[in-house]
Amino acid sequence: QVHLVESGGGLVQPGGSLRLSCAASGSIYSIYAMRWYRQAPGKLRELVAGITSTSNIDYGDFVEGRFTISRDNTKHLVYLQMNSLKPEDTAVYFCNVLASSATSSYGNYWGPGIQVTVSS
């Protein structure tokens, strides 16, 4: 089993920055991809950013160069640096990992989510 824990969320003013972290633990053999999703009230969950084991990176169209995803492969960590935050970035942010573990050769795992609120 793979366990994910997000941290770094909170309340920030428009134009501010936050750095989200996600730590993966458990009987991990290999991590194929690490992603951040978000879900605002009344909206569908959407991809914010993703990074593969070979460092291929994708961002949602709304990111527009404001966010940067990175990972530490040795420590099973993924980060999301968010700059120039807007009120519309307010959402619960979820960490997602595709990994092989002792219980699954290709598992899709989710963290519990962390609130990000952008408001003055």
mmCIF file of C-alpha atoms in Angstrom:
data_model
loop_
_atom_site.group_PDB
_atom_site.id
_atom_site.type_symbol
_atom_site.label_atom_id
_atom_site.label_comp_id
_atom_site.label_asym_id
_atom_site.label_seq_id
_atom_site.Cartn_x
_atom_site.Cartn_y
_atom_site.Cartn_z
ATOM 1 C CA GLN A 1 0.000 0.000 0.000
ATOM 2 C CA VAL A 2 1.081 3.575 -0.712
ATOM 3 C CA HIS A 3 0.228 6.403 1.648
ATOM 4 C CA LEU A 4 0.259 10.067 0.604
ATOM 5 C CA VAL A 5 0.344 13.111 2.834
ATOM 6 C CA GLU A 6 0.018 16.670 1.515
ATOM 7 C CA SER A 7 1.241 19.776 3.329
ATOM 8 C CA GLY A 8 1.769 23.469 2.721
ATOM 9 C CA GLY A 9 -1.756 24.655 2.034
ATOM 10 C CA GLY A 10 -3.519 27.536 3.699
ATOM 11 C CA LEU A 11 -4.795 31.051 3.201
ATOM 12 C CA VAL A 12 -2.899 33.486 0.995
ATOM 13 C CA GLN A 13 -3.675 36.874 -0.498
ATOM 14 C CA PRO A 14 -4.077 37.305 -4.261
ATOM 15 C CA GLY A 15 -0.663 37.571 -5.888
ATOM 16 C CA GLY A 16 0.937 35.532 -3.113
ATOM 17 C CA SER A 17 2.725 32.203 -3.184
ATOM 18 C CA LEU A 18 2.409 28.794 -1.609
ATOM 19 C CA ARG A 19 4.462 25.656 -1.860
ATOM 20 C CA LEU A 20 2.652 22.347 -1.583
ATOM 21 C CA SER A 21 4.478 19.164 -0.708
ATOM 22 C CA CYS A 22 3.400 15.546 -0.959
ATOM 23 C CA ALA A 23 5.237 12.689 0.650
ATOM 24 C CA ALA A 24 4.661 9.123 -0.499
ATOM 25 C CA SER A 25 5.418 6.267 1.857
ATOM 26 C CA GLY A 26 4.787 2.567 2.139
ATOM 27 C CA SER A 27 5.988 -0.489 0.285
ATOM 28 C CA ILE A 28 6.870 1.429 -2.872
ATOM 29 C CA TYR A 29 8.838 -0.295 -5.600
ATOM 30 C CA SER A 30 8.740 2.390 -8.262
ATOM 31 C CA ILE A 31 6.879 5.656 -8.871
ATOM 32 C CA TYR A 32 5.837 6.220 -12.483
ATOM 33 C CA ALA A 33 4.223 9.626 -12.145
ATOM 34 C CA MET A 34 3.299 12.175 -9.509
ATOM 35 C CA ARG A 35 0.527 14.672 -10.114
ATOM 36 C CA TRP A 36 -1.392 17.462 -8.466
ATOM 37 C CA TYR A 37 -5.111 17.832 -9.049
ATOM 38 C CA ARG A 38 -7.540 20.326 -7.615
ATOM 39 C CA GLN A 39 -11.244 20.521 -7.059
ATOM 40 C CA ALA A 40 -13.198 23.667 -6.331
ATOM 41 C CA PRO A 41 -16.717 23.574 -4.865
ATOM 42 C CA GLY A 42 -19.225 22.582 -7.513
ATOM 43 C CA LYS A 43 -16.550 21.837 -10.095
ATOM 44 C CA LEU A 44 -14.893 18.726 -11.463
ATOM 45 C CA ARG A 45 -11.468 17.666 -10.329
ATOM 46 C CA GLU A 46 -8.838 18.934 -12.777
ATOM 47 C CA LEU A 47 -5.185 18.296 -13.406
ATOM 48 C CA VAL A 48 -2.893 21.044 -12.155
ATOM 49 C CA ALA A 49 0.492 19.536 -12.958
ATOM 50 C CA GLY A 50 2.172 16.189 -13.419
ATOM 51 C CA ILE A 51 5.716 14.870 -13.611
ATOM 52 C CA THR A 52 6.851 11.430 -14.693
ATOM 53 C CA SER A 53 9.806 9.358 -13.564
ATOM 54 C CA THR A 54 11.694 10.650 -16.615
ATOM 55 C CA SER A 55 10.809 14.245 -15.702
ATOM 56 C CA ASN A 56 8.259 14.821 -18.439
ATOM 57 C CA ILE A 57 6.032 17.607 -17.158
ATOM 58 C CA ASP A 58 2.504 18.714 -17.977
ATOM 59 C CA TYR A 59 0.475 21.630 -16.659
ATOM 60 C CA GLY A 60 -3.165 22.540 -16.836
ATOM 61 C CA ASP A 61 -3.879 25.340 -19.303
ATOM 62 C CA PHE A 62 -4.904 27.662 -16.505
ATOM 63 C CA VAL A 63 -1.444 27.518 -14.919
ATOM 64 C CA GLU A 64 -0.026 29.936 -17.492
ATOM 65 C CA GLY A 65 3.522 29.716 -16.141
ATOM 66 C CA ARG A 66 2.595 30.512 -12.539
ATOM 67 C CA PHE A 67 3.190 27.050 -11.039
ATOM 68 C CA THR A 68 6.203 24.749 -11.030
ATOM 69 C CA ILE A 69 6.137 21.043 -10.239
ATOM 70 C CA SER A 70 9.241 19.207 -9.084
ATOM 71 C CA ARG A 71 10.084 15.929 -7.415
ATOM 72 C CA ASP A 72 12.716 14.259 -5.290
ATOM 73 C CA ASN A 73 12.882 10.711 -6.554
ATOM 74 C CA THR A 74 15.068 9.451 -3.745
ATOM 75 C CA LYS A 75 12.631 10.617 -1.074
ATOM 76 C CA HIS A 76 9.346 10.035 -2.938
ATOM 77 C CA LEU A 77 8.426 13.711 -2.657
ATOM 78 C CA VAL A 78 6.646 15.982 -5.089
ATOM 79 C CA TYR A 79 6.308 19.736 -4.782
ATOM 80 C CA LEU A 80 4.091 22.352 -6.343
ATOM 81 C CA GLN A 81 5.362 25.911 -6.178
ATOM 82 C CA MET A 82 2.455 28.249 -6.827
ATOM 83 C CA ASN A 83 3.111 31.908 -7.536
ATOM 84 C CA SER A 84 0.846 34.789 -8.550
ATOM 85 C CA LEU A 85 -2.108 33.053 -6.979
ATOM 86 C CA LYS A 86 -5.595 34.143 -7.949
ATOM 87 C CA PRO A 87 -8.905 33.772 -6.109
ATOM 88 C CA GLU A 88 -9.937 31.241 -8.749
ATOM 89 C CA ASP A 89 -7.065 29.005 -7.608
ATOM 90 C CA THR A 90 -9.024 28.381 -4.410
ATOM 91 C CA ALA A 91 -9.663 24.654 -4.189
ATOM 92 C CA VAL A 92 -8.752 21.463 -2.438
ATOM 93 C CA TYR A 93 -5.495 20.229 -3.914
ATOM 94 C CA PHE A 94 -4.884 16.495 -4.167
ATOM 95 C CA CYS A 95 -1.658 14.600 -4.610
ATOM 96 C CA ASN A 96 -1.871 11.610 -6.972
ATOM 97 C CA VAL A 97 0.752 8.947 -7.537
ATOM 98 C CA LEU A 98 1.007 6.101 -10.024
ATOM 99 C CA ALA A 99 3.303 3.495 -8.543
ATOM 100 C CA SER A 100 4.159 -0.139 -8.180
ATOM 101 C CA SER A 101 4.167 -1.512 -4.676
ATOM 102 C CA ALA A 102 4.063 -4.737 -2.725
ATOM 103 C CA THR A 103 0.283 -4.868 -3.282
ATOM 104 C CA SER A 104 -0.070 -3.658 -6.876
ATOM 105 C CA SER A 105 2.058 -3.571 -10.012
ATOM 106 C CA TYR A 106 0.273 -0.408 -11.149
ATOM 107 C CA GLY A 107 -1.603 1.399 -8.436
ATOM 108 C CA ASN A 108 -3.306 4.776 -8.535
ATOM 109 C CA TYR A 109 -3.134 6.477 -5.139
ATOM 110 C CA TRP A 110 -4.629 9.676 -3.770
ATOM 111 C CA GLY A 111 -3.871 11.860 -0.804
ATOM 112 C CA PRO A 112 -6.668 13.217 1.403
ATOM 113 C CA GLY A 113 -6.350 16.703 -0.081
ATOM 114 C CA ILE A 114 -5.322 20.053 1.314
ATOM 115 C CA GLN A 115 -7.184 23.346 1.208
ATOM 116 C CA VAL A 116 -5.756 26.336 -0.633
ATOM 117 C CA THR A 117 -7.681 29.569 -0.226
ATOM 118 C CA VAL A 118 -6.744 32.723 -2.104
ATOM 119 C CA SER A 119 -8.539 35.702 -0.651
ATOM 120 C CA SER A 120 -7.928 39.209 0.574
#
